[in-house]
Amino acid sequence: MLEVPHGIYRYGCINCGGEISDLRLQHMLPCEKCLPLHVTDALALIKEPSHEKVVELTEKLSKLHSLRSLKTLISELNEVNRLFEKLIGNRMWNAQETWAKRVLKGQSFSIVAPTGVGKTAFAMVMSLYFALKNQKSYIILPTTPLVIQVYNRLKEFVEKLNAKISVVAYHAKLSSKNKKEALEKIVNEEFHILVTTSRFLTSHYEKLLGKKFKFIVVDDVDAILKSSKNVDRILMIMGFTQEEIELTFKLIRAKRRILTLKAGSEEYTKLSKEIEKLQTFVEKLSKKTKTILIVSSATGRPRGLRVKLFRELLGFEVGTRSEFLRAIIDSYVKPKDTIENEVVRIVKLLGKGGLVFVPVDKGVVYAEYLAKKLSENNIVAKVFTSKEIKALEEFSRGKVNVLVGVATYYGVMVRGLDLPEVVRYAVFTGIPRFKFSTKLEDPHPLNILRALIIVREVIGERREIEAIDKLIVKMRKYLAIAPQAAVTELAEKLRQGKKPETDVEKVFSEALQYARKLMEDPEIKQKIRELKEVAVIEEEGKMFILVPDVMTYIQASGRTSRMFVGGITKGLSVVIIDDERLFFGLSRRLKWTIEEAVFTDFDSLELSKILEEIDKDRELVKAVREGKVKVEKAREWFRTVLLVVESPNKARTIANFFGKPTIRRRGDLKVYEITTGKYLLMITATGGHVFDLAVTPGFHGVYVPGEHYVDTYLPVYDTIKKCLDCGYQFTEYVKEKGRVCPKCGSRNIRDSLETLNFIKELAEEVDLVLVGTDPDTEGEKIGWDIAVHLRPYAKKLMRTEFHEVTKRAIIEALDNPREFNRFLIEAQVVRRIEDRWIGFELSRRLWSVFGKHWLSAGRVQTPVLGWIIKQHKKWK
């Protein structure tokens, strides 16, 4: 905490945007013009500074300008909190408050949050908030049971409010008569809140056009994206036309296309101009809708280009939770008996809440055999497949102890199961793997890619390797963005041997022929047999390759360790080794993917202690689900944090440690959002220095004692501006010329004040702002400049530092913030003033002597140059 001002900032006042000292900003106060009191007098009246008290005092003694919008936000947020208390029984949790602030500001966004954080409760209460203001809301859910559950809860809430609010639900279990009545109400707009499944959106969206929804919530974007046209339908419900959507999609395709072109080429220049024109149109278009959209993300990665329409028109990108954030004990067993008997032994030791995964090549038939075997040993087990969904319901209620399913990446038991309070452990009856014939009779695109990767490891010819590498890059590029439906369609065309038509089909067709040809070579076959990480087996005269499937293992074992408001639940995974080579491959690949993951011998574990910890976490999750955890406790467990770093690349890297982040944009500015289990973490970047010394006031930008009512040296800071046409960087506009580049006269200027204003808005949303600029004197001062401007908007603000950009270092930095170091700040202030005074004065001396105004001298370079000249003379 500073006791005297260390600088004056232009445009820094939180109310009028005028000049203000860092001392006043540090105490959340506006400038002396807006609040005509000395800092000590203001603090004596306010006692403990808060947004409400500062707004109240400023309004009492002066006039509200920018603070008026903060007053409105505080008032509306209190209103939502009172509604929560009335309906749920407590105030909003941290994450819910963050979301509420965004909704009240009219912002659309994507939610990535752990189990138990209250996404559904938030959607219901906010829709009722708007209903009380006679505005419509639409909640889209993935399943009929969820629609019924939310509808019944909303009806209970309406009764509690004793308000005339109409809630309409449409789902598959309604009778024909009730379906007809619901549709009539929808068409005639006789509702405030509509609740349906995503299927309704596909079949009846035209009935929703023109209904002027204020608030739309999509729970589980994966369900919506099964039909990519659903993105268009949501946008049309929000008021965009099909033509506007197609023009926006044209921009998305153009942006993707330009990445493949050579910069400076004729086509590149032409496309750049088209993009600029389309971007201007879309930016205007994005301000058209008044509807707020919230998209809740699941674990699946949103694929396809149409989902990027949200980015261009609504300013956000959909993210997903990370499956790499886990608290799992990975263990293995070398079976002394049959695998089936080993499964029985392990399940009897571990008890209920188990998932048993069988290898994909053994399939459902083997899963059914295993479930029968477990049942014969007094263990209630059922097979869980997409056709046996009822088994999941019985498992969640405790009627079934163990579910048996197939270990395949898109399988329902691998991806479609999220029961953190029920699932305790996973058992793998063999290494999860891919299996394909060397002849590739079933030429799935993924198997073609896998085959070429294996061949590449054993092939000797350099030219062959280069050709394979080119194909691998092209295939990976496509598979990274292609929706599952498109990959399935491509697989079918390859299977039928149809003549390739598109570029994608040609690439995969060429790769297929190439892989088949190479895998027929006896020498290559032999080298594949010798590989340590894959298994080769013979069946009915055919050669098959088995490859460890690490991503399926991570996803499947991840069912035992889920995020919730208290962090990440502990889980246990047991792999029964059926092939040493595959286990070796799985171990290595898991280590590459998750650095801390190590397999331990199951029989050496302290099982009683581990199971006690596992069960303790389940009890916590259950308490959270049932609302038995006090809000204050939950606030300690799960906090909303904004981390501010210098480099945009660093911000992106940090965000990607924890999953695929959701991204919100404003022009070129981005904030990444992800959950770590303990924090709802937002990461953004300053782009380096935001402020520098001004030029004109005082002595080269510094007030000296006796000047401007100061009795010390007080630097004046202005925001850094950069001309985007000529690249010139400056702090002050020339008064006579106006807001143009002093060098070339361009109006195409980027002002770091825009970055600062964006970060201020983010600081308003969170519990804690952490300034994570570089860990040196310069980083401390950059951080301080940012911190004092964010302090009036933040509940709490601290400094944090990390010396390496790794997940471990970032988690440590988040957990161990500190106060700013005043001595480091003062050291950098002195250094910068020295640079300015010595540099400016020496440079002017050079100009007067040599008459050349492009010459410059500096605090460091001039003495060093003098020393070099002196040494050179000595040497001569």
PDB file of N, CA and C in Angstrom, residues 223-231:
ATOM      1  N   ALA A 223     -25.236 -31.618 -27.805  1.00  0.00           N
ATOM      2  CA  ALA A 223     -26.544 -32.094 -28.265  1.00  0.00           C
ATOM      3  C   ALA A 223     -27.058 -31.210 -29.390  1.00  0.00           C
ATOM      4  N   ILE A 224     -26.846 -29.915 -29.272  1.00  0.00           N
ATOM      5  CA  ILE A 224     -27.278 -28.961 -30.297  1.00  0.00           C
ATOM      6  C   ILE A 224     -26.505 -29.179 -31.595  1.00  0.00           C
ATOM      7  N   LEU A 225     -25.203 -29.421 -31.460  1.00  0.00           N
ATOM      8  CA  LEU A 225     -24.346 -29.490 -32.648  1.00  0.00           C
ATOM      9  C   LEU A 225     -24.415 -30.824 -33.391  1.00  0.00           C
ATOM     10  N   LYS A 226     -25.287 -31.726 -32.921  1.00  0.00           N
ATOM     11  CA  LYS A 226     -25.511 -32.945 -33.712  1.00  0.00           C
ATOM     12  C   LYS A 226     -26.052 -32.561 -35.079  1.00  0.00           C
ATOM     13  N   SER A 227     -26.758 -31.427 -35.117  1.00  0.00           N
ATOM     14  CA  SER A 227     -27.168 -30.834 -36.390  1.00  0.00           C
ATOM     15  C   SER A 227     -26.552 -29.441 -36.429  1.00  0.00           C
ATOM     16  N   SER A 228     -25.565 -29.240 -37.336  1.00  0.00           N
ATOM     17  CA  SER A 228     -24.870 -27.945 -37.376  1.00  0.00           C
ATOM     18  C   SER A 228     -25.822 -26.810 -37.720  1.00  0.00           C
ATOM     19  N   LYS A 229     -26.932 -27.131 -38.379  1.00  0.00           N
ATOM     20  CA  LYS A 229     -27.918 -26.104 -38.734  1.00  0.00           C
ATOM     21  C   LYS A 229     -28.600 -25.520 -37.498  1.00  0.00           C
ATOM     22  N   ASN A 230     -28.491 -26.223 -36.350  1.00  0.00           N
ATOM     23  CA  ASN A 230     -29.091 -25.707 -35.123  1.00  0.00           C
ATOM     24  C   ASN A 230     -28.454 -24.387 -34.695  1.00  0.00           C
ATOM     25  N   VAL A 231     -27.176 -24.195 -35.040  1.00  0.00           N
ATOM     26  CA  VAL A 231     -26.517 -22.909 -34.746  1.00  0.00           C
ATOM     27  C   VAL A 231     -27.247 -21.801 -35.496  1.00  0.00           C
TER      28      VAL A 231
END
